[in-house]
Tab-separated table of C-alpha atoms and ligand atoms in Angstrom:
chain	number	residue	atom	x	y	z
A	1	MET	CA	17.328	-17.005	-7.836
A	2	ARG	CA	18.130	-13.719	-6.098
A	3	LEU	CA	16.037	-10.659	-6.829
A	4	LYS	CA	19.109	-8.812	-8.133
A	5	THR	CA	19.901	-11.547	-10.666
A	6	LYS	CA	16.244	-11.759	-11.658
A	7	LEU	CA	16.053	-8.003	-12.279
A	8	ASN	CA	19.269	-8.080	-14.327
A	9	LEU	CA	18.154	-11.055	-16.363
A	10	VAL	CA	14.738	-9.605	-17.151
A	11	THR	CA	16.123	-6.189	-18.181
A	12	THR	CA	18.881	-7.747	-20.315
A	13	VAL	CA	16.500	-10.110	-22.132
A	14	TRP	CA	14.103	-7.234	-22.734
A	15	LEU	CA	16.915	-5.009	-24.015
A	16	LEU	CA	18.125	-7.808	-26.298
A	17	PHE	CA	14.657	-8.158	-27.734
A	18	ILE	CA	14.407	-4.394	-28.343
A	19	LEU	CA	17.863	-4.308	-29.945
A	20	ILE	CA	17.084	-7.194	-32.315
A	21	LEU	CA	13.844	-5.517	-33.340
A	22	LEU	CA	15.494	-2.130	-33.781
A	23	ASN	CA	18.548	-3.461	-35.668
A	24	THR	CA	16.417	-5.515	-38.041
A	25	THR	CA	14.246	-2.479	-38.792
A	26	ILE	CA	17.272	-0.247	-39.356
A	27	TYR	CA	18.903	-2.881	-41.608
A	28	TYR	CA	15.872	-3.332	-43.848
A	29	LEU	CA	15.082	0.374	-43.970
A	30	PHE	CA	18.668	1.142	-44.991
A	31	ILE	CA	18.644	-1.438	-47.767
A	32	ARG	CA	15.273	-0.245	-49.007
A	33	ILE	CA	16.167	3.434	-49.064
A	34	THR	CA	19.534	2.805	-50.755
A	35	THR	CA	18.004	0.469	-53.336
A	36	GLU	CA	15.231	2.928	-54.114
A	37	THR	CA	17.720	5.745	-54.693
A	38	GLU	CA	19.840	3.522	-56.895
A	39	THR	CA	16.748	2.317	-58.808
A	40	ASP	CA	15.701	5.925	-59.494
A	41	MET	CA	19.123	6.748	-60.792
A	42	LEU	CA	19.315	3.714	-63.082
A	43	GLN	CA	15.801	4.297	-64.380
A	44	ARG	CA	16.650	7.885	-65.216
A	45	LYS	CA	19.708	6.660	-67.112
A	46	GLY	CA	17.596	4.083	-68.934
A	47	GLN	CA	15.093	6.750	-69.943
A	48	GLU	CA	17.855	9.034	-71.233
A	49	ILE	CA	19.257	6.166	-73.289
A	50	ALA	CA	15.781	5.305	-74.569
A	51	GLU	CA	15.192	8.921	-75.573
A	52	LYS	CA	18.497	9.160	-77.405
A	53	LEU	CA	17.957	5.900	-79.218
A	54	THR	CA	14.369	6.725	-80.239
A	55	ASN	CA	15.099	10.250	-81.341
A	56	GLY	CA	18.224	9.213	-83.160
A	57	GLN	CA	19.921	12.277	-81.695
A	58	VAL	CA	23.268	10.599	-81.409
A	59	ASN	CA	25.130	9.463	-84.421
A	60	GLY	CA	27.495	6.585	-84.263
A	61	LYS	CA	27.276	3.169	-82.842
A	62	THR	CA	24.652	2.243	-80.260
A	63	ASP	CA	27.325	0.500	-78.154
A	64	ASN	CA	29.140	3.797	-77.772
A	65	ILE	CA	25.993	5.475	-76.559
A	66	LEU	CA	25.401	2.677	-74.076
A	67	ALA	CA	29.042	2.787	-72.931
A	68	SER	CA	28.774	6.474	-72.204
A	69	PHE	CA	25.967	5.739	-69.727
A	70	LEU	CA	27.608	2.676	-68.180
A	71	PRO	CA	27.909	2.992	-64.388
A	72	GLU	CA	30.618	1.168	-62.451
A	73	SER	CA	30.354	-2.667	-62.274
A	74	SER	CA	27.338	-2.853	-64.492
A	75	ILE	CA	25.962	-4.118	-67.758
A	76	ILE	CA	23.595	-2.383	-70.220
A	77	ARG	CA	21.716	-4.541	-72.673
A	78	ILE	CA	19.105	-3.916	-75.296
A	79	VAL	CA	16.754	-6.879	-75.418
A	80	ASN	CA	14.166	-7.445	-78.144
A	81	LEU	CA	10.741	-9.057	-77.961
A	82	ASN	CA	12.268	-12.546	-78.314
A	83	ARG	CA	14.521	-11.976	-75.338
A	84	ARG	CA	17.467	-11.782	-77.571
A	85	VAL	CA	20.223	-9.381	-76.664
A	86	ILE	CA	20.796	-6.962	-79.512
A	87	ASN	CA	23.411	-4.769	-77.858
A	88	GLU	CA	25.432	-5.257	-74.719
A	89	VAL	CA	28.152	-3.232	-73.003
A	90	THR	CA	29.702	-4.110	-69.646
A	91	ASN	CA	32.662	-3.335	-67.456
A	92	ASP	CA	32.086	-6.468	-65.339
A	93	PRO	CA	31.771	-9.670	-67.416
A	94	SER	CA	30.476	-11.651	-64.412
A	95	LEU	CA	27.203	-9.771	-64.840
A	96	ARG	CA	26.504	-11.718	-68.023
A	97	GLN	CA	25.320	-14.471	-65.698
A	98	ILE	CA	22.180	-12.397	-65.088
A	99	GLU	CA	19.550	-13.728	-67.482
A	100	PRO	CA	18.182	-11.044	-69.878
A	101	ASP	CA	14.449	-10.473	-69.787
A	102	PHE	CA	12.015	-8.445	-71.824
A	103	ASN	CA	9.365	-8.197	-69.130
A	104	VAL	CA	9.128	-4.387	-68.881
A	105	LEU	CA	6.347	-4.737	-66.352
A	106	ARG	CA	8.973	-5.750	-63.838
A	107	GLU	CA	10.548	-2.332	-63.695
A	108	TRP	CA	13.205	-3.424	-61.244
A	109	GLU	CA	14.437	-6.503	-59.437
A	110	LEU	CA	17.178	-7.572	-57.038
A	111	ASN	CA	19.290	-10.696	-57.593
A	112	SER	CA	22.246	-12.147	-55.770
A	113	LEU	CA	25.469	-12.709	-57.604
A	114	GLN	CA	28.474	-14.030	-55.738
A	115	ASP	CA	28.617	-11.922	-52.548
A	116	TYR	CA	26.752	-8.989	-54.016
A	117	GLN	CA	23.268	-7.830	-54.751
A	118	VAL	CA	22.614	-6.952	-58.400
A	119	LEU	CA	19.965	-4.375	-59.169
A	120	THR	CA	18.322	-4.610	-62.581
A	121	VAL	CA	16.052	-1.942	-64.079
A	122	ARG	CA	14.145	-2.137	-67.357
A	123	VAL	CA	13.032	0.778	-69.530
A	124	PRO	CA	10.993	0.210	-72.699
A	125	ILE	CA	12.001	1.649	-76.092
A	126	GLN	CA	8.940	2.593	-78.065
A	127	SER	CA	8.357	2.956	-81.760
A	128	ASN	CA	5.036	4.211	-83.144
A	129	GLY	CA	3.434	3.833	-79.769
A	130	HIS	CA	4.557	0.186	-79.378
A	131	THR	CA	7.204	-1.250	-77.167
A	132	VAL	CA	9.716	-2.812	-79.476
A	133	GLU	CA	12.784	-3.223	-77.344
A	134	CYS	CA	13.821	-2.899	-73.738
A	135	ILE	CA	16.883	-1.378	-72.130
A	136	GLU	CA	18.078	-3.494	-69.252
A	137	ILE	CA	20.662	-2.022	-66.869
A	138	SER	CA	22.094	-4.297	-64.143
A	139	GLU	CA	24.449	-2.903	-61.536
A	140	LYS	CA	26.417	-4.726	-58.900
A	141	LEU	CA	25.718	-2.864	-55.631
A	142	ILE	CA	29.301	-2.932	-54.352
A	143	ALA	CA	28.962	0.333	-52.405
A	144	LEU	CA	25.766	-0.957	-50.792
A	145	ALA	CA	27.507	-4.176	-49.721
A	146	GLU	CA	30.285	-2.150	-48.139
A	147	SER	CA	27.823	0.192	-46.415
A	148	VAL	CA	25.774	-2.759	-45.156
A	149	ASN	CA	28.911	-4.346	-43.734
A	150	THR	CA	29.793	-1.103	-41.969
A	151	LEU	CA	26.202	-0.746	-40.748
A	152	LEU	CA	26.125	-4.333	-39.426
A	153	TYR	CA	29.431	-3.785	-37.680
A	154	ALA	CA	28.183	-0.516	-36.122
A	155	LEU	CA	24.889	-2.104	-35.052
A	156	PHE	CA	26.662	-5.099	-33.543
A	157	MET	CA	29.167	-2.983	-31.629
A	158	SER	CA	26.526	-0.575	-30.331
A	159	SER	CA	24.307	-3.499	-29.271
A	160	VAL	CA	27.167	-5.134	-27.379
A	161	ALA	CA	27.955	-1.790	-25.718
A	162	ALA	CA	24.277	-1.276	-24.838
A	163	ILE	CA	24.023	-4.744	-23.265
A	164	LEU	CA	27.240	-4.246	-21.308
A	165	LEU	CA	26.092	-0.810	-20.112
A	166	SER	CA	22.696	-2.225	-19.238
A	167	LEU	CA	24.305	-5.015	-17.214
A	168	VAL	CA	26.500	-2.535	-15.309
A	169	GLY	CA	23.585	-0.083	-14.890
A	170	GLY	CA	21.236	-2.884	-13.848
A	171	THR	CA	23.703	-4.124	-11.236
A	172	LEU	CA	24.194	-0.615	-9.836
A	173	LEU	CA	20.460	0.148	-9.918
A	174	SER	CA	19.426	-3.100	-8.284
A	175	ARG	CA	22.094	-2.596	-5.630
A	176	PHE	CA	20.775	0.929	-5.030
A	177	ILE	CA	17.135	-0.210	-4.910
A	178	LEU	CA	17.722	-3.383	-2.961
A	179	ARG	CA	19.955	-1.848	-0.293
A	180	PRO	CA	17.028	-0.609	1.851
A	181	ILE	CA	15.261	-3.955	1.349
A	182	SER	CA	18.388	-5.802	2.520
A	183	LYS	CA	18.471	-3.493	5.543
A	184	MET	CA	14.834	-4.281	6.291
A	185	ILE	CA	15.493	-8.009	5.997
A	186	HIS	CA	18.487	-7.610	8.300
A	187	THR	CA	16.361	-5.743	10.895
A	188	MET	CA	13.533	-8.288	10.624
A	189	GLU	CA	15.982	-11.170	11.080
A	190	GLY	CA	17.386	-9.343	14.119
A	191	ILE	CA	13.856	-9.013	15.558
A	192	GLN	CA	13.143	-12.655	14.877
A	193	LYS	CA	16.350	-13.799	16.584
A	194	SER	CA	16.335	-11.499	19.595
A	195	GLY	CA	12.576	-10.988	20.020
A	196	VAL	CA	13.279	-7.287	20.599
A	197	LEU	CA	11.186	-4.972	18.412
A	198	LYS	CA	13.333	-2.545	16.417
A	199	ASN	CA	12.731	0.254	13.911
A	200	ILE	CA	14.351	0.535	10.482
A	201	ALA	CA	16.524	3.616	9.968
A	202	ILE	CA	14.965	5.685	7.165
A	203	GLU	CA	17.791	7.562	5.466
A	204	ARG	CA	16.071	9.265	2.607
A	205	LYS	CA	13.409	11.914	2.855
A	206	ALA	CA	12.021	10.753	-0.495
A	207	GLN	CA	8.432	9.570	-0.484
A	208	ASP	CA	9.123	6.511	-2.642
A	209	GLU	CA	7.485	3.129	-2.117
A	210	LEU	CA	10.467	1.775	-0.197
A	211	SER	CA	10.517	4.578	2.350
A	212	ILE	CA	6.719	4.255	2.676
A	213	MET	CA	7.224	0.538	3.255
A	214	ALA	CA	9.889	1.241	5.886
A	215	LYS	CA	7.633	3.824	7.566
A	216	THR	CA	4.711	1.361	7.579
A	217	PHE	CA	6.971	-1.284	9.060
A	218	ASN	CA	8.138	1.150	11.744
A	219	GLY	CA	4.520	2.120	12.460
A	220	MET	CA	3.683	-1.560	12.837
A	221	MET	CA	6.620	-2.089	15.184
A	222	ASP	CA	5.596	0.951	17.278
A	223	ARG	CA	2.066	-0.394	17.552
A	224	LEU	CA	3.292	-3.820	18.519
A	225	GLN	CA	5.635	-2.273	21.080
A	226	ASP	CA	2.773	-0.167	22.415
A	227	ASN	CA	0.508	-3.188	22.741
A	228	PHE	CA	3.308	-5.178	24.276
A	229	ASP	CA	4.002	-2.405	26.822
A	230	LYS	CA	0.292	-2.084	27.609
A	231	GLN	CA	-0.005	-5.809	28.119
A	232	GLN	CA	2.991	-5.876	30.407
A	233	GLN	CA	1.677	-2.873	32.310
A	234	PHE	CA	-1.703	-4.552	32.597
A	235	VAL	CA	-0.231	-7.794	33.914
A	236	SER	CA	2.021	-6.025	36.427
A	237	ASP	CA	-0.783	-3.662	37.564
A	238	ALA	CA	-3.229	-6.528	37.908
A	239	SER	CA	-0.853	-8.740	39.851
A	240	HIS	CA	0.109	-5.807	42.065
A	241	GLU	CA	-3.553	-4.990	42.756
A	242	LEU	CA	-4.403	-8.605	43.487
A	243	LYS	CA	-1.441	-8.891	45.828
A	244	THR	CA	-2.908	-6.384	48.318
A	245	PRO	CA	-6.151	-8.281	49.141
A	246	LEU	CA	-4.201	-11.544	49.148
A	247	THR	CA	-1.733	-10.123	51.698
A	248	ILE	CA	-4.651	-8.992	53.886
A	249	ILE	CA	-6.301	-12.411	53.625
A	250	GLU	CA	-2.984	-14.092	54.410
A	251	SER	CA	-2.303	-11.918	57.497
A	252	TYR	CA	-5.803	-12.406	58.903
A	253	ALA	CA	-5.631	-16.151	58.275
A	254	ASN	CA	-2.282	-16.178	60.079
A	255	LEU	CA	-3.778	-14.227	63.014
A	256	LEU	CA	-6.630	-16.704	63.200
A	257	ARG	CA	-4.207	-19.644	63.121
A	258	ARG	CA	-2.157	-18.270	66.015
A	259	TRP	CA	-4.642	-16.700	68.363
A	260	GLY	CA	-8.051	-16.841	66.744
A	261	MET	CA	-9.149	-20.079	68.391
A	262	LYS	CA	-9.497	-18.348	71.753
A	263	ASP	CA	-10.346	-14.750	70.771
A	264	GLU	CA	-13.907	-14.516	69.482
A	265	ALA	CA	-13.656	-10.818	68.575
A	266	LEU	CA	-10.538	-11.501	66.512
A	267	GLN	CA	-12.312	-14.399	64.818
A	268	ARG	CA	-15.181	-12.144	63.732
A	269	GLU	CA	-12.880	-9.336	62.568
A	270	SER	CA	-10.701	-11.756	60.585
A	271	ILE	CA	-13.592	-13.516	58.934
A	272	ASP	CA	-15.199	-10.180	58.009
A	273	ALA	CA	-11.939	-8.913	56.546
A	274	ILE	CA	-11.255	-12.128	54.642
A	275	TYR	CA	-14.810	-12.137	53.313
A	276	SER	CA	-14.739	-8.503	52.126
A	277	GLU	CA	-11.306	-8.914	50.545
A	278	ALA	CA	-12.474	-12.065	48.772
A	279	ILE	CA	-15.512	-10.162	47.448
A	280	ARG	CA	-13.237	-7.353	46.304
A	281	MET	CA	-10.921	-9.790	44.560
A	282	LYS	CA	-13.856	-11.455	42.876
A	283	LYS	CA	-15.140	-8.099	41.618
A	284	MET	CA	-11.689	-7.032	40.461
A	285	THR	CA	-11.147	-10.319	38.631
A	286	GLN	CA	-14.496	-9.878	36.885
A	287	GLN	CA	-13.578	-6.301	35.922
A	288	LEU	CA	-10.199	-7.435	34.599
A	289	LEU	CA	-11.897	-10.091	32.519
A	290	ASP	CA	-14.354	-7.455	31.252
A	291	LEU	CA	-11.509	-5.152	30.255
A	292	ALA	CA	-9.581	-7.936	28.554
A	293	SER	CA	-12.614	-9.044	26.570
A	294	LEU	CA	-13.469	-5.428	25.647
A	295	GLU	CA	-9.954	-4.934	24.297
A	296	LYS	CA	-10.027	-8.230	22.454
A	297	GLU	CA	-13.320	-8.170	20.564
A	298	ASN	CA	-14.959	-5.012	19.406
A	299	THR	CA	-18.349	-6.457	18.573
A	300	LEU	CA	-21.493	-4.734	19.811
A	301	ASP	CA	-25.056	-5.978	19.922
A	302	ILE	CA	-26.566	-2.725	18.641
A	303	GLN	CA	-30.234	-2.038	19.255
A	304	GLN	CA	-32.543	0.919	19.756
A	305	ILE	CA	-32.616	2.268	23.305
A	306	ASP	CA	-35.046	4.843	24.650
A	307	LEU	CA	-32.872	6.531	27.254
A	308	LEU	CA	-35.652	7.558	29.663
A	309	PRO	CA	-37.028	4.074	30.534
A	310	PHE	CA	-33.517	2.723	30.234
A	311	CYS	CA	-32.096	5.089	32.913
A	312	GLU	CA	-35.144	4.521	35.086
A	313	GLU	CA	-34.587	0.760	34.922
A	314	VAL	CA	-30.961	1.102	36.000
A	315	ALA	CA	-31.623	3.631	38.771
A	316	ASN	CA	-34.673	1.975	40.352
A	317	PRO	CA	-33.035	-1.035	42.043
A	318	LEU	CA	-30.193	1.232	43.272
A	319	ARG	CA	-32.710	3.598	44.900
A	320	LYS	CA	-34.219	0.673	46.806
A	321	VAL	CA	-30.953	-1.020	47.836
A	322	TYR	CA	-29.035	2.118	48.849
A	323	LYS	CA	-32.070	4.093	50.002
A	324	ARG	CA	-30.749	7.148	48.156
A	325	GLU	CA	-32.424	9.828	46.101
A	326	ILE	CA	-31.632	9.343	42.401
A	327	LYS	CA	-33.481	11.959	40.363
A	328	LEU	CA	-34.045	11.643	36.621
A	329	ILE	CA	-34.342	14.892	34.665
A	330	TYR	CA	-35.335	14.511	31.005
A	331	PRO	CA	-36.743	16.546	28.096
A	332	ASP	CA	-40.315	16.326	26.736
A	333	GLU	CA	-39.345	14.475	23.615
A	334	PRO	CA	-37.917	10.942	23.832
A	335	VAL	CA	-34.162	10.476	23.381
A	336	VAL	CA	-33.488	7.314	21.436
A	337	ILE	CA	-30.038	6.012	20.583
A	338	TRP	CA	-28.552	2.955	18.873
A	339	ALA	CA	-26.273	1.098	21.280
A	340	ASP	CA	-25.444	-2.184	22.983
A	341	GLU	CA	-27.942	-2.247	25.878
A	342	MET	CA	-25.922	-4.558	28.145
A	343	LYS	CA	-22.779	-2.504	27.739
A	344	MET	CA	-24.565	0.834	28.233
A	345	ASN	CA	-26.147	-0.634	31.354
A	346	GLN	CA	-22.653	-1.459	32.613
A	347	VAL	CA	-21.494	2.137	31.959
A	348	LEU	CA	-24.423	3.636	33.828
A	349	LEU	CA	-23.924	1.267	36.759
A	350	ILE	CA	-20.222	2.150	36.953
A	351	LEU	CA	-21.006	5.880	37.061
A	352	LEU	CA	-23.889	5.542	39.502
A	353	ASP	CA	-21.771	3.267	41.695
A	354	ASN	CA	-19.125	6.017	41.856
A	355	ALA	CA	-21.715	8.668	42.624
A	356	LEU	CA	-23.149	6.475	45.392
A	357	LYS	CA	-19.733	5.648	46.811
A	358	TYR	CA	-18.214	9.108	46.706
A	359	SER	CA	-21.222	11.186	47.805
A	360	LYS	CA	-23.850	11.066	50.484
A	361	GLY	CA	-26.578	13.371	49.137
A	362	LYS	CA	-28.852	13.153	46.167
A	363	ILE	CA	-27.782	12.034	42.727
A	364	GLU	CA	-29.166	13.499	39.489
A	365	ILE	CA	-29.319	11.928	36.061
A	366	TYR	CA	-29.867	14.373	33.189
A	367	VAL	CA	-30.907	13.024	29.806
A	368	SER	CA	-30.841	15.445	26.874
A	369	LYS	CA	-30.202	15.714	23.165
A	370	LYS	CA	-28.603	18.262	20.869
A	371	LYS	CA	-28.476	17.901	17.093
A	372	GLU	CA	-27.143	14.399	16.364
A	373	TRP	CA	-26.006	13.704	19.902
A	374	ALA	CA	-27.578	12.309	23.055
A	375	PHE	CA	-26.227	13.164	26.511
A	376	ILE	CA	-26.454	11.393	29.852
A	377	LYS	CA	-25.084	13.410	32.772
A	378	ILE	CA	-24.695	11.910	36.257
A	379	LYS	CA	-24.259	14.524	38.936
A	380	ASP	CA	-23.459	14.075	42.594
A	381	TYR	CA	-22.716	16.485	45.420
A	382	GLY	CA	-19.995	14.434	47.063
A	383	ILE	CA	-16.311	14.658	47.859
A	384	GLY	CA	-15.230	15.508	44.296
A	385	ILE	CA	-11.852	14.981	42.673
A	386	PRO	CA	-8.802	17.292	42.894
A	387	LYS	CA	-8.271	19.291	39.638
A	388	ASP	CA	-4.779	17.945	38.932
A	389	GLU	CA	-6.031	14.369	39.023
A	390	LEU	CA	-8.883	14.810	36.537
A	391	SER	CA	-6.681	14.038	33.546
A	392	ILE	CA	-5.551	10.626	34.817
A	393	ILE	CA	-8.790	9.498	36.416
A	394	PHE	CA	-9.668	7.250	33.469
A	395	GLU	CA	-6.418	5.272	33.711
A	396	ARG	CA	-6.608	1.687	34.865
A	397	PHE	CA	-6.287	1.136	38.655
A	398	TYR	CA	-6.126	4.866	39.289
A	399	ARG	CA	-7.762	6.004	42.504
A	400	VAL	CA	-7.627	9.500	43.947
A	401	ASP	CA	-6.876	8.523	47.479
A	402	LYS	CA	-5.452	5.056	47.885
A	403	ALA	CA	-6.519	5.009	51.553
A	404	ARG	CA	-10.035	6.078	50.602
A	405	HIS	CA	-10.769	2.974	48.567
A	406	ARG	CA	-10.431	0.566	51.478
A	407	GLU	CA	-13.779	1.728	52.836
A	408	THR	CA	-15.384	2.086	49.423
A	409	GLY	CA	-13.905	-1.134	48.075
A	410	GLY	CA	-13.013	0.227	44.633
A	411	SER	CA	-10.245	-1.083	42.438
A	412	GLY	CA	-9.881	1.847	40.015
A	413	LEU	CA	-11.097	-0.025	36.949
A	414	GLY	CA	-14.669	1.284	36.655
A	415	LEU	CA	-13.987	4.518	34.749
A	416	SER	CA	-11.543	2.931	32.299
A	417	ILE	CA	-14.128	0.235	31.460
A	418	ALA	CA	-16.792	2.942	31.006
A	419	LYS	CA	-14.525	4.983	28.735
A	420	HIS	CA	-13.714	1.953	26.640
A	421	ILE	CA	-17.374	1.061	26.130
A	422	VAL	CA	-18.330	4.653	25.264
A	423	SER	CA	-15.554	4.959	22.682
A	424	MET	CA	-16.645	1.636	21.163
A	425	HIS	CA	-19.944	3.438	20.470
A	426	PHE	CA	-18.039	6.376	18.886
A	427	GLY	CA	-19.020	8.524	21.841
A	428	LYS	CA	-17.117	10.515	24.466
A	429	ILE	CA	-17.014	10.677	28.217
A	430	LYS	CA	-16.099	13.775	30.185
A	431	LEU	CA	-15.664	14.255	33.891
A	432	GLU	CA	-15.948	17.606	35.663
A	433	SER	CA	-15.428	17.838	39.368
A	434	GLU	CA	-14.666	20.208	42.186
A	435	GLU	CA	-13.206	18.937	45.411
A	436	GLY	CA	-15.717	19.087	48.227
A	437	LYS	CA	-18.558	20.151	45.950
A	438	GLY	CA	-19.305	17.238	43.684
A	439	THR	CA	-18.747	15.562	40.382
A	440	GLU	CA	-20.548	15.354	37.084
A	441	VAL	CA	-19.797	12.819	34.400
A	442	THR	CA	-21.266	13.372	30.924
A	443	ILE	CA	-21.543	10.692	28.283
A	444	CYS	CA	-22.108	11.854	24.731
A	445	LEU	CA	-23.399	9.295	22.220
A	446	PRO	CA	-24.337	9.563	18.553
A	447	ILE	CA	-28.077	9.219	17.963
A	448	LYS	CA	-27.661	7.703	14.516
A	449	ASN	CA	-26.540	4.149	14.118
A	450	SER	CA	-22.819	3.712	13.308
A	451	SER	CA	-22.212	7.466	13.481
A	452	LYS	CA	-18.503	8.205	13.662
A	453	GLY	CA	-18.427	11.970	14.028
A	454	ASN	CA	-16.852	14.051	16.735
A	455	SER	CA	-18.792	14.639	19.848
A	456	GLU	CA	-19.922	18.014	21.135
A	457	LEU	CA	-17.835	17.618	24.257
B	1	LIG	N1	-18.285	10.623	41.491
B	1	LIG	C1	-17.083	10.644	42.042
B	1	LIG	N2	-16.768	11.444	43.054
B	1	LIG	C2	-15.551	11.466	43.605
B	1	LIG	N3	-14.533	10.722	43.163
B	1	LIG	C3	-14.753	9.905	42.149
B	1	LIG	C4	-16.025	9.817	41.514
B	1	LIG	N4	-15.945	8.938	40.520
B	1	LIG	C5	-14.681	8.474	40.519
B	1	LIG	N5	-13.952	9.046	41.486
B	1	LIG	C6	-12.559	8.817	41.797
B	1	LIG	O1	-11.960	8.210	40.667
B	1	LIG	C7	-11.358	6.982	41.024
B	1	LIG	C8	-11.501	6.019	39.900
B	1	LIG	O2	-12.843	5.648	39.735
B	1	LIG	P1	-13.184	4.214	39.196
B	1	LIG	O3	-14.632	4.080	39.082
B	1	LIG	O4	-12.356	3.995	37.984
B	1	LIG	O5	-12.603	3.258	40.300
B	1	LIG	P2	-13.174	2.892	41.701
B	1	LIG	O6	-14.508	3.480	41.883
B	1	LIG	O7	-12.128	3.271	42.706
B	1	LIG	O8	-13.228	1.344	41.651
B	1	LIG	P3	-14.216	0.419	40.781
B	1	LIG	O9	-13.296	-0.292	39.914
B	1	LIG	O10	-14.846	-0.464	41.777
B	1	LIG	O11	-15.150	1.335	40.104
B	1	LIG	C9	-12.051	6.556	42.273
B	1	LIG	O12	-11.209	5.765	43.064
B	1	LIG	C10	-12.341	7.862	42.930
B	1	LIG	O13	-11.231	8.281	43.668
B	2	LIG	MG1	-15.959	3.117	40.420
């Protein structure tokens, strides 16, 4: 069943239920109020008759007195203790079918006679403080029957009109509400068929649930598109970057095939080149895998790290291998953070590797802390980075001087991996550099575990 039909059906059934409840209440209330008014009136008449008869104010026949009080379509009877009718006047003989009763305790009662309701009231006539007779007035409620008919007709007509209006209103309302949903379904079907991500046009400025839903959908599509674009960019960048070493390997292999058998110098040069390109490719592949896994899973093996021994441990082997001065400058108090040790090690190695590659002099590592934040600054006095390139230095595969990397063997992935790891720890990385003078990279990390605040950088 369609949503529109469902909505219409539910509202109509609910309206029907309300109407039945309301109409029944109105019907019974009307009858009750009318009957009560009529009962009051008849009882007052009965009391007047009783007074006249007891006081003997009126001379003449009792029937005449009763006749003077006789309402339309009614019967007045005086009944004695033995339920015998002593006097009776009527202008509607059919009312004689109503059995007389002396039970004055039942002050009033309603009976059905033919198509009408007959209201009977009883008023006692007292003599010397005892009830001796009872005046019984029964009236056919003709006016009530007519009013009830009119009321039923009015209730029926208004109910039919209400249901019809509700059906029309429901159809219009569901069409109005469901239009944006139909549009969304249409767009989603389009996406499913073509595979092209599309946004839903949001017409209204209203902040209702449907426009929020459309906005959320659009946000989701944008994110998917963004991820899709990034993935495509990544694949094309990676294949482009891998193509260069492969071309070099291919050309040297070709050289070797043609002339290498005789030329020993060419053999050595080719093998060296092929070897270094293969190493570069291996490193780049590993970095690409690192990046892919970093983007995929965001899990960290968090533990306490004392930054001073940690930095010392990373720098020591580099000092020995590269025979370079790597100085550690640290405060008196220990600086302890909560982080993934393996990943932080990777970050430090990436930054030290850059400092080693792009400078010749000493390298300094500053460890410090301020409020809730720990800082590691790696400073070199090397070639530096041009100012206008600082903003894009963290992008994947970005290198300042494409020619420069051939000697240094970089692939432009180091800094983007470092940035990713630092942001996984809710930290920040900042690079300051001056061409020809040197570079300093500062990592800022929260000291507290799972801290998500903004860094001081
Ligand atoms: N300390 C530094 N001094 C001068 N230039 C630097 C420094 N660190 C980074 N750069 C520049 O930024 C570029 C990007 O650095 P990144 O570490 O991302 O890549 P890479 O060093 O070229 O290669 P790898 O992926 O092997 O690290 C480098 O190519 C280099 O031009
Ligand atoms: Mg690097």
